[in-house]
């Protein structure tokens, strides 16, 4: 499609500003055609190529978004030339030079999040589907883009987190490895047998199907509190997730509590006794009421 024949046709129909309208029509039509062809042909080829290299979703999504941006850029460039607006790159450079300062101030947060997204993509501190914790928040990663990361909390709330928030601080990824260690402190009475309580804690850990034998469970005396002796149990679970972690710990603690009850081992709670008296002075000068 060329501009001049279309402009002559519009001029013959008496349309005012035929040249400008013809250029705009050519620009829109060419842009739409190039964009549709690019999405229909280029993106499927890129997607198949990425899958053939065994890249996971975490890696494919940002790359596909970059390709989509590239398709839009090519479509604008081709349409710009076909509409006879001149050289798109030269025009873009002129506009960019004039607007660099304003855009720089306006987009510094966007650029910061974009760079952070690149770091997340390259460093891979977490992946889609991972359970992460940061700044008092926690949830499962649902999507990672070049600007934000979307996290589904365990209350089913969707958090849209700027990527810079996840690269500037500490991120805890409990499921980054294949094994997760859980710790829980059981408090027993000072009069109870520490060795017997330790053996019960280990027995219940070995009996639970989700708790690993290697590394084996262990128990350490970690504190002598005001009302109890603290025995810390350390157990390992395999291929952890948030639901597995909560379920396994709850079942394990419940089974130990039931064994303690059966073996008459107490799990005391703190208590306080308030004592003392009231002393009154300076009563010598008090006048007693007269008898009637």
CSV table of N, CA, C and O in Angstrom, one decimal, residues 58-172:
chain,number,residue,atom,x,y,z
A,58,UNK,N,9.5,-19.7,34.2
A,58,UNK,CA,10.2,-18.6,34.8
A,58,UNK,C,11.1,-17.9,33.7
A,58,UNK,O,11.2,-16.6,33.7
A,59,UNK,N,11.8,-18.6,32.9
A,59,UNK,CA,12.7,-18.1,31.9
A,59,UNK,C,11.9,-17.7,30.6
A,59,UNK,O,12.3,-16.7,30.0
A,60,UNK,N,10.9,-18.4,30.2
A,60,UNK,CA,10.3,-18.2,28.9
A,60,UNK,C,9.4,-16.9,28.9
A,60,UNK,O,9.4,-16.2,27.9
A,61,UNK,N,8.7,-16.6,30.0
A,61,UNK,CA,7.8,-15.5,30.0
A,61,UNK,C,8.5,-14.1,29.7
A,61,UNK,O,8.1,-13.4,28.9
A,62,UNK,N,9.6,-13.8,30.4
A,62,UNK,CA,10.2,-12.5,30.1
A,62,UNK,C,10.8,-12.4,28.7
A,62,UNK,O,10.7,-11.4,28.1
A,63,UNK,N,11.3,-13.5,28.2
A,63,UNK,CA,11.9,-13.5,26.8
A,63,UNK,C,10.8,-13.3,25.8
A,63,UNK,O,10.9,-12.6,24.8
A,64,UNK,N,9.6,-14.0,26.1
A,64,UNK,CA,8.5,-13.8,25.1
A,64,UNK,C,8.0,-12.4,25.2
A,64,UNK,O,7.5,-11.8,24.1
A,65,UNK,N,8.0,-11.7,26.3
A,65,UNK,CA,7.5,-10.3,26.4
A,65,UNK,C,8.5,-9.4,25.7
A,65,UNK,O,8.1,-8.5,25.0
A,66,UNK,N,9.8,-9.7,25.8
A,66,UNK,CA,10.8,-8.9,25.0
A,66,UNK,C,10.6,-9.0,23.5
A,66,UNK,O,10.6,-8.1,22.8
A,67,UNK,N,10.3,-10.3,23.1
A,67,UNK,CA,10.0,-10.5,21.6
A,67,UNK,C,8.7,-9.7,21.2
A,67,UNK,O,8.7,-9.1,20.1
A,68,UNK,N,7.7,-9.7,22.1
A,68,UNK,CA,6.5,-9.0,21.8
A,68,UNK,C,6.7,-7.5,21.6
A,68,UNK,O,6.2,-6.8,20.7
A,69,UNK,N,7.6,-7.0,22.5
A,69,UNK,CA,7.9,-5.5,22.4
A,69,UNK,C,8.7,-5.3,21.1
A,69,UNK,O,8.5,-4.3,20.4
A,70,UNK,N,9.6,-6.2,20.7
A,70,UNK,CA,10.3,-6.1,19.5
A,70,UNK,C,9.4,-6.1,18.3
A,70,UNK,O,9.6,-5.4,17.3
A,71,UNK,N,8.3,-6.9,18.3
A,71,UNK,CA,7.4,-7.0,17.2
A,71,UNK,C,6.7,-5.6,17.0
A,71,UNK,O,6.5,-5.1,15.9
A,72,UNK,N,6.3,-5.0,18.2
A,72,UNK,CA,5.6,-3.7,18.1
A,72,UNK,C,6.6,-2.7,17.5
A,72,UNK,O,6.2,-1.8,16.7
A,73,UNK,N,7.9,-2.7,18.0
A,73,UNK,CA,8.8,-1.8,17.5
A,73,UNK,C,9.0,-1.9,15.9
A,73,UNK,O,9.1,-0.9,15.2
A,74,UNK,N,9.1,-3.2,15.5
A,74,UNK,CA,9.3,-3.4,14.0
A,74,UNK,C,8.0,-2.9,13.3
A,74,UNK,O,8.2,-2.3,12.2
A,75,UNK,N,6.9,-3.2,13.8
A,75,UNK,CA,5.6,-2.8,13.1
A,75,UNK,C,5.5,-1.3,13.0
A,75,UNK,O,5.2,-0.7,12.0
A,76,UNK,N,5.9,-0.6,14.1
A,76,UNK,CA,5.9,0.9,14.0
A,76,UNK,C,6.9,1.4,13.0
A,76,UNK,O,6.7,2.3,12.2
A,77,UNK,N,8.1,0.8,13.0
A,77,UNK,CA,9.2,1.2,12.0
A,77,UNK,C,8.7,1.0,10.6
A,77,UNK,O,8.9,1.9,9.8
A,78,UNK,N,8.2,-0.1,10.3
A,78,UNK,CA,7.7,-0.4,8.9
A,78,UNK,C,6.6,0.5,8.5
A,78,UNK,O,6.6,1.1,7.4
A,79,UNK,N,5.6,0.7,9.4
A,79,UNK,CA,4.5,1.5,9.2
A,79,UNK,C,4.9,3.0,9.0
A,79,UNK,O,4.4,3.7,8.2
A,80,UNK,N,5.9,3.4,9.8
A,80,UNK,CA,6.4,4.8,9.7
A,80,UNK,C,7.0,5.0,8.3
A,80,UNK,O,6.7,6.1,7.7
A,81,UNK,N,7.7,4.1,7.8
A,81,UNK,CA,8.3,4.2,6.5
A,81,UNK,C,7.3,4.2,5.4
A,81,UNK,O,7.4,5.0,4.4
A,82,UNK,N,6.4,3.2,5.5
A,82,UNK,CA,5.4,3.1,4.4
A,82,UNK,C,4.5,4.3,4.4
A,82,UNK,O,3.9,4.7,3.3
A,83,UNK,N,4.2,5.0,5.5
A,83,UNK,CA,3.4,6.2,5.5
A,83,UNK,C,4.1,7.4,5.1
A,83,UNK,O,3.6,8.5,5.1
A,84,UNK,N,5.4,7.3,4.8
A,84,UNK,CA,6.3,8.4,4.3
A,84,UNK,C,6.4,9.5,5.4
A,84,UNK,O,6.4,10.6,5.0
A,85,UNK,N,6.5,9.0,6.6
A,85,UNK,CA,6.8,10.0,7.7
A,85,UNK,C,8.3,10.2,7.9
A,85,UNK,O,8.7,11.0,8.7
A,86,UNK,N,9.1,9.6,7.1
A,86,UNK,CA,10.5,9.7,7.2
A,86,UNK,C,11.2,8.5,7.9
A,86,UNK,O,10.6,7.5,8.1
A,87,UNK,N,12.4,8.7,8.3
A,87,UNK,CA,13.1,7.6,9.0
A,87,UNK,C,12.7,7.6,10.4
A,87,UNK,O,12.9,8.5,11.2
A,88,UNK,N,12.1,6.4,10.8
A,88,UNK,CA,11.6,6.3,12.2
A,88,UNK,C,12.7,6.4,13.2
A,88,UNK,O,12.5,7.0,14.3
A,89,UNK,N,13.9,5.8,12.9
A,89,UNK,CA,14.9,5.8,13.9
A,89,UNK,C,15.5,7.2,14.2
A,89,UNK,O,15.7,7.6,15.3
A,90,UNK,N,15.6,8.0,13.1
A,90,UNK,CA,16.0,9.4,13.2
A,90,UNK,C,15.0,10.2,14.0
A,90,UNK,O,15.3,11.0,14.9
A,91,UNK,N,13.7,10.0,13.7
A,91,UNK,CA,12.7,10.7,14.4
A,91,UNK,C,12.6,10.3,15.9
A,91,UNK,O,12.5,11.2,16.8
A,92,UNK,N,12.8,9.0,16.1
A,92,UNK,CA,12.8,8.5,17.5
A,92,UNK,C,14.0,9.1,18.3
A,92,UNK,O,13.8,9.5,19.4
A,93,UNK,N,15.1,9.2,17.6
A,93,UNK,CA,16.3,9.8,18.3
A,93,UNK,C,16.1,11.2,18.6
A,93,UNK,O,16.5,11.7,19.7
A,94,UNK,N,15.5,12.0,17.7
A,94,UNK,CA,15.2,13.4,18.0
A,94,UNK,C,14.3,13.6,19.2
A,94,UNK,O,14.5,14.4,20.1
A,95,UNK,N,13.2,12.8,19.1
A,95,UNK,CA,12.2,12.9,20.2
A,95,UNK,C,12.8,12.4,21.5
A,95,UNK,O,12.6,13.0,22.6
A,96,UNK,N,13.6,11.4,21.5
A,96,UNK,CA,14.2,10.8,22.7
A,96,UNK,C,15.2,11.9,23.3
A,96,UNK,O,15.3,12.0,24.5
A,97,UNK,N,16.0,12.5,22.4
A,97,UNK,CA,16.9,13.5,22.9
A,97,UNK,C,16.2,14.7,23.6
A,97,UNK,O,16.7,15.2,24.6
A,98,UNK,N,15.1,15.1,23.1
A,98,UNK,CA,14.3,16.2,23.7
A,98,UNK,C,13.6,15.8,25.0
A,98,UNK,O,13.4,16.6,25.8
A,99,UNK,N,13.3,14.5,25.1
A,99,UNK,CA,12.5,14.1,26.3
A,99,UNK,C,13.2,13.3,27.3
A,99,UNK,O,12.6,12.8,28.2
A,100,UNK,N,14.5,13.1,27.1
A,100,UNK,CA,15.3,12.2,27.9
A,100,UNK,C,15.2,12.6,29.4
A,100,UNK,O,15.0,11.8,30.3
A,101,UNK,N,15.4,13.9,29.6
A,101,UNK,CA,15.5,14.4,31.0
A,101,UNK,C,14.1,14.2,31.7
A,101,UNK,O,14.0,13.6,32.8
A,102,UNK,N,13.0,14.6,31.1
A,102,UNK,CA,11.7,14.4,31.7
A,102,UNK,C,11.3,12.9,31.9
A,102,UNK,O,10.8,12.6,32.9
A,103,UNK,N,11.6,12.1,30.9
A,103,UNK,CA,11.3,10.7,31.0
A,103,UNK,C,12.2,10.1,32.1
A,103,UNK,O,11.7,9.2,32.8
A,104,UNK,N,13.4,10.5,32.2
A,104,UNK,CA,14.3,9.9,33.2
A,104,UNK,C,13.8,10.1,34.6
A,104,UNK,O,13.8,9.2,35.4
A,105,UNK,N,13.3,11.4,34.9
A,105,UNK,CA,12.7,11.6,36.2
A,105,UNK,C,11.4,10.9,36.4
A,105,UNK,O,11.1,10.4,37.5
A,106,UNK,N,10.6,10.8,35.3
A,106,UNK,CA,9.3,10.2,35.5
A,106,UNK,C,9.3,8.7,35.6
A,106,UNK,O,8.5,8.1,36.2
A,107,UNK,N,10.4,8.1,35.0
A,107,UNK,CA,10.4,6.6,34.9
A,107,UNK,C,11.5,6.0,35.7
A,107,UNK,O,11.9,4.8,35.5
A,108,UNK,N,12.1,6.7,36.6
A,108,UNK,CA,13.2,6.2,37.4
A,108,UNK,C,12.8,4.9,38.2
A,108,UNK,O,13.5,4.0,38.3
A,109,UNK,N,11.5,5.0,38.7
A,109,UNK,CA,11.0,3.8,39.5
A,109,UNK,C,10.8,2.6,38.5
A,109,UNK,O,11.0,1.5,38.8
A,110,UNK,N,10.2,3.0,37.3
A,110,UNK,CA,10.0,1.9,36.3
A,110,UNK,C,11.3,1.3,35.9
A,110,UNK,O,11.4,0.0,35.8
A,111,UNK,N,12.3,2.1,35.6
A,111,UNK,CA,13.6,1.6,35.2
A,111,UNK,C,14.2,0.7,36.3
A,111,UNK,O,14.8,-0.3,36.1
A,112,UNK,N,14.1,1.2,37.6
A,112,UNK,CA,14.6,0.5,38.7
A,112,UNK,C,14.0,-0.9,38.8
A,112,UNK,O,14.6,-1.9,39.0
A,113,UNK,N,12.6,-1.0,38.6
A,113,UNK,CA,11.9,-2.2,38.7
A,113,UNK,C,12.3,-3.1,37.5
A,113,UNK,O,12.3,-4.4,37.6
A,114,UNK,N,12.5,-2.5,36.3
A,114,UNK,CA,12.9,-3.3,35.2
A,114,UNK,C,14.2,-3.9,35.4
A,114,UNK,O,14.4,-5.1,35.1
A,115,UNK,N,15.2,-3.2,35.9
A,115,UNK,CA,16.5,-3.7,36.1
A,115,UNK,C,16.5,-4.8,37.2
A,115,UNK,O,17.1,-5.9,37.1
A,116,UNK,N,15.6,-4.6,38.2
A,116,UNK,CA,15.4,-5.6,39.2
A,116,UNK,C,14.8,-6.9,38.6
A,116,UNK,O,15.2,-8.0,39.0
A,117,UNK,N,13.9,-6.7,37.7
A,117,UNK,CA,13.3,-7.9,37.0
A,117,UNK,C,14.3,-8.7,36.3
A,117,UNK,O,14.3,-9.9,36.2
A,118,UNK,N,15.3,-8.0,35.6
A,118,UNK,CA,16.4,-8.7,34.9
A,118,UNK,C,17.2,-9.4,35.9
A,118,UNK,O,17.6,-10.6,35.6
A,119,UNK,N,17.5,-8.8,37.1
A,119,UNK,CA,18.3,-9.6,38.1
A,119,UNK,C,17.6,-10.8,38.6
A,119,UNK,O,18.2,-11.9,38.8
A,120,UNK,N,16.2,-10.7,38.8
A,120,UNK,CA,15.5,-11.8,39.2
A,120,UNK,C,15.5,-12.9,38.2
A,120,UNK,O,15.6,-14.1,38.5
A,121,UNK,N,15.4,-12.5,36.9
A,121,UNK,CA,15.5,-13.5,35.8
A,121,UNK,C,16.8,-14.2,35.7
A,121,UNK,O,16.9,-15.4,35.5
A,122,UNK,N,17.9,-13.4,35.9
A,122,UNK,CA,19.3,-14.0,35.8
A,122,UNK,C,19.7,-14.8,37.1
A,122,UNK,O,20.3,-15.9,37.0
A,123,UNK,N,19.5,-14.2,38.2
A,123,UNK,CA,19.9,-14.8,39.5
A,123,UNK,C,19.0,-15.9,40.0
A,123,UNK,O,19.4,-16.8,40.7
A,124,UNK,N,17.7,-15.9,39.6
A,124,UNK,CA,16.7,-16.9,40.0
A,124,UNK,C,16.7,-17.1,41.5
A,124,UNK,O,16.9,-18.3,41.9
A,125,UNK,N,16.4,-16.1,42.3
A,125,UNK,CA,16.3,-16.3,43.7
A,125,UNK,C,15.0,-17.1,44.0
A,125,UNK,O,14.9,-17.7,45.1
A,126,UNK,N,14.0,-17.0,43.1
A,126,UNK,CA,12.8,-17.8,43.3
A,126,UNK,C,12.2,-18.0,41.9
A,126,UNK,O,12.6,-17.4,40.9
A,127,UNK,N,11.3,-19.0,41.8
A,127,UNK,CA,10.6,-19.3,40.5
A,127,UNK,C,9.1,-19.3,40.7
A,127,UNK,O,8.6,-19.2,41.8
A,128,UNK,N,8.4,-19.3,39.6
A,128,UNK,CA,7.0,-19.4,39.7
A,128,UNK,C,6.6,-20.7,40.4
A,128,UNK,O,7.1,-21.7,40.0
A,129,UNK,N,5.7,-20.5,41.4
A,129,UNK,CA,5.3,-21.7,42.2
A,129,UNK,C,6.0,-21.8,43.5
A,129,UNK,O,5.6,-22.6,44.3
A,130,UNK,N,7.1,-21.0,43.7
A,130,UNK,CA,7.8,-21.1,44.9
A,130,UNK,C,7.1,-20.3,46.0
A,130,UNK,O,6.4,-19.3,45.8
A,131,UNK,N,7.2,-20.8,47.3
A,131,UNK,CA,6.7,-20.1,48.5
A,131,UNK,C,7.9,-19.2,49.0
A,131,UNK,O,9.0,-19.7,49.3
A,132,UNK,N,7.6,-17.9,49.0
A,132,UNK,CA,8.7,-17.0,49.5
A,132,UNK,C,8.2,-16.1,50.6
A,132,UNK,O,6.9,-16.0,50.8
A,133,UNK,N,9.1,-15.6,51.4
A,133,UNK,CA,8.8,-14.7,52.5
A,133,UNK,C,9.7,-13.5,52.4
A,133,UNK,O,10.9,-13.6,52.2
A,134,UNK,N,9.1,-12.2,52.6
A,134,UNK,CA,9.9,-11.0,52.6
A,134,UNK,C,9.2,-9.9,53.4
A,134,UNK,O,8.0,-9.8,53.3
A,135,UNK,N,9.9,-9.1,54.2
A,135,UNK,CA,9.4,-8.0,54.9
A,135,UNK,C,8.1,-8.3,55.6
A,135,UNK,O,7.1,-7.5,55.5
A,136,UNK,N,8.0,-9.4,56.2
A,136,UNK,CA,6.7,-9.8,57.0
A,136,UNK,C,5.6,-10.3,56.1
A,136,UNK,O,4.5,-10.6,56.6
A,137,UNK,N,5.8,-10.5,54.8
A,137,UNK,CA,4.8,-11.0,53.9
A,137,UNK,C,5.3,-12.4,53.4
A,137,UNK,O,6.5,-12.7,53.4
A,138,UNK,N,4.3,-13.2,53.0
A,138,UNK,CA,4.6,-14.5,52.5
A,138,UNK,C,3.5,-15.0,51.5
A,138,UNK,O,2.4,-14.5,51.6
A,139,UNK,N,3.9,-15.8,50.6
A,139,UNK,CA,2.9,-16.4,49.6
A,139,UNK,C,3.6,-17.1,48.5
A,139,UNK,O,4.8,-17.4,48.6
A,140,UNK,N,2.8,-17.6,47.5
A,140,UNK,CA,3.3,-18.4,46.4
A,140,UNK,C,3.4,-17.5,45.2
A,140,UNK,O,2.4,-16.8,44.8
A,141,UNK,N,4.5,-17.5,44.5
A,141,UNK,CA,4.7,-16.7,43.3
A,141,UNK,C,3.9,-17.2,42.2
A,141,UNK,O,3.9,-18.4,41.8
A,142,UNK,N,3.0,-16.3,41.6
A,142,UNK,CA,2.2,-16.7,40.5
A,142,UNK,C,2.7,-16.2,39.1
A,142,UNK,O,2.4,-16.8,38.1
A,143,UNK,N,3.4,-15.1,39.1
A,143,UNK,CA,3.8,-14.5,37.9
A,143,UNK,C,5.0,-13.6,38.1
A,143,UNK,O,5.1,-12.9,39.2
A,144,UNK,N,6.0,-13.6,37.2
A,144,UNK,CA,7.1,-12.8,37.3
A,144,UNK,C,7.2,-12.0,35.9
A,144,UNK,O,7.4,-12.6,34.9
A,145,UNK,N,7.1,-10.7,36.0
A,145,UNK,CA,7.3,-9.9,34.8
A,145,UNK,C,8.5,-9.0,35.0
A,145,UNK,O,9.2,-9.1,36.0
A,146,UNK,N,8.8,-8.2,34.0
A,146,UNK,CA,10.0,-7.4,34.0
A,146,UNK,C,9.8,-6.1,34.9
A,146,UNK,O,10.8,-5.4,35.2
A,147,UNK,N,8.6,-5.9,35.4
A,147,UNK,CA,8.4,-4.8,36.3
A,147,UNK,C,7.9,-5.2,37.7
A,147,UNK,O,8.3,-4.6,38.7
A,148,UNK,N,7.0,-6.2,37.8
A,148,UNK,CA,6.4,-6.6,39.1
A,148,UNK,C,6.4,-8.1,39.1
A,148,UNK,O,6.5,-8.8,38.1
A,149,UNK,N,6.2,-8.6,40.4
A,149,UNK,CA,6.0,-10.0,40.7
A,149,UNK,C,4.7,-10.1,41.4
A,149,UNK,O,4.4,-9.3,42.3
A,150,UNK,N,3.9,-11.1,41.0
A,150,UNK,CA,2.6,-11.3,41.6
A,150,UNK,C,2.6,-12.5,42.5
A,150,UNK,O,3.0,-13.6,42.1
A,151,UNK,N,2.2,-12.3,43.8
A,151,UNK,CA,2.3,-13.3,44.8
A,151,UNK,C,0.9,-13.5,45.4
A,151,UNK,O,0.3,-12.6,45.8
A,152,UNK,N,0.5,-14.8,45.5
A,152,UNK,CA,-0.8,-15.2,46.1
A,152,UNK,C,-0.5,-15.5,47.5
A,152,UNK,O,0.2,-16.5,47.8
A,153,UNK,N,-1.1,-14.8,48.5
A,153,UNK,CA,-0.9,-15.1,49.9
A,153,UNK,C,-1.7,-16.3,50.3
A,153,UNK,O,-2.5,-16.8,49.5
A,154,UNK,N,-1.4,-16.8,51.5
A,154,UNK,CA,-2.1,-18.0,52.0
A,154,UNK,C,-3.5,-17.6,52.5
A,154,UNK,O,-4.3,-18.5,52.9
A,155,UNK,N,-3.9,-16.3,52.5
A,155,UNK,CA,-5.3,-15.9,52.7
A,155,UNK,C,-6.0,-15.6,51.4
A,155,UNK,O,-7.0,-15.0,51.4
A,156,UNK,N,-5.4,-16.1,50.3
A,156,UNK,CA,-5.9,-15.9,48.9
A,156,UNK,C,-6.0,-14.5,48.5
A,156,UNK,O,-6.8,-14.1,47.6
A,157,UNK,N,-5.1,-13.7,48.9
A,157,UNK,CA,-4.9,-12.3,48.5
A,157,UNK,C,-3.8,-12.2,47.4
A,157,UNK,O,-2.8,-12.9,47.6
A,158,UNK,N,-4.0,-11.4,46.4
A,158,UNK,CA,-3.0,-11.3,45.3
A,158,UNK,C,-2.2,-10.0,45.6
A,158,UNK,O,-2.8,-8.9,45.6
A,159,UNK,N,-0.9,-10.2,45.8
A,159,UNK,CA,0.0,-9.0,46.0
A,159,UNK,C,0.7,-8.7,44.7
A,159,UNK,O,1.3,-9.7,44.2
A,160,UNK,N,0.7,-7.5,44.3
A,160,UNK,CA,1.5,-7.1,43.1
A,160,UNK,C,2.7,-6.3,43.7
A,160,UNK,O,2.6,-5.2,44.1
A,161,UNK,N,3.9,-6.9,43.6
A,161,UNK,CA,5.1,-6.4,44.3
A,161,UNK,C,6.0,-5.9,43.3
A,161,UNK,O,6.5,-6.6,42.4
A,162,UNK,N,6.4,-4.6,43.4
A,162,UNK,CA,7.5,-4.1,42.5
A,162,UNK,C,8.8,-4.9,42.7
A,162,UNK,O,9.2,-5.3,43.8
A,163,UNK,N,9.4,-5.2,41.6
A,163,UNK,CA,10.6,-6.1,41.6
A,163,UNK,C,11.7,-5.5,42.5
A,163,UNK,O,12.4,-6.3,43.1
A,164,UNK,N,11.8,-4.2,42.5
A,164,UNK,CA,12.9,-3.6,43.3
A,164,UNK,C,12.7,-3.9,44.8
A,164,UNK,O,13.7,-4.0,45.6
A,165,UNK,N,11.5,-4.1,45.3
A,165,UNK,CA,11.2,-4.5,46.7
A,165,UNK,C,11.8,-5.9,47.0
A,165,UNK,O,12.1,-6.2,48.1
A,166,UNK,N,11.9,-6.7,46.0
A,166,UNK,CA,12.3,-8.1,46.2
A,166,UNK,C,13.8,-8.3,45.9
A,166,UNK,O,14.4,-9.3,46.2
A,167,UNK,N,14.5,-7.2,45.4
A,167,UNK,CA,15.9,-7.3,45.2
A,167,UNK,C,16.7,-6.5,46.2
A,167,UNK,O,17.9,-6.7,46.4
A,168,UNK,N,16.0,-5.5,46.8
A,168,UNK,CA,16.7,-4.6,47.7
A,168,UNK,C,16.8,-5.2,49.1
A,168,UNK,O,17.6,-4.7,49.9
A,169,UNK,N,16.0,-6.1,49.5
A,169,UNK,CA,15.9,-6.7,50.8
A,169,UNK,C,16.3,-8.2,50.8
A,169,UNK,O,16.7,-8.8,49.8
A,170,UNK,N,16.0,-8.8,51.9
A,170,UNK,CA,16.3,-10.3,52.1
A,170,UNK,C,15.0,-11.0,51.7
A,170,UNK,O,13.9,-10.7,52.2
A,171,UNK,N,15.1,-12.0,50.9
A,171,UNK,CA,14.0,-12.9,50.5
A,171,UNK,C,14.3,-14.3,51.1
A,171,UNK,O,15.4,-14.8,50.9
A,172,UNK,N,13.3,-14.8,51.8
A,172,UNK,CA,13.5,-16.2,52.3
A,172,UNK,C,12.7,-17.1,51.3
A,172,UNK,O,11.5,-16.9,51.1
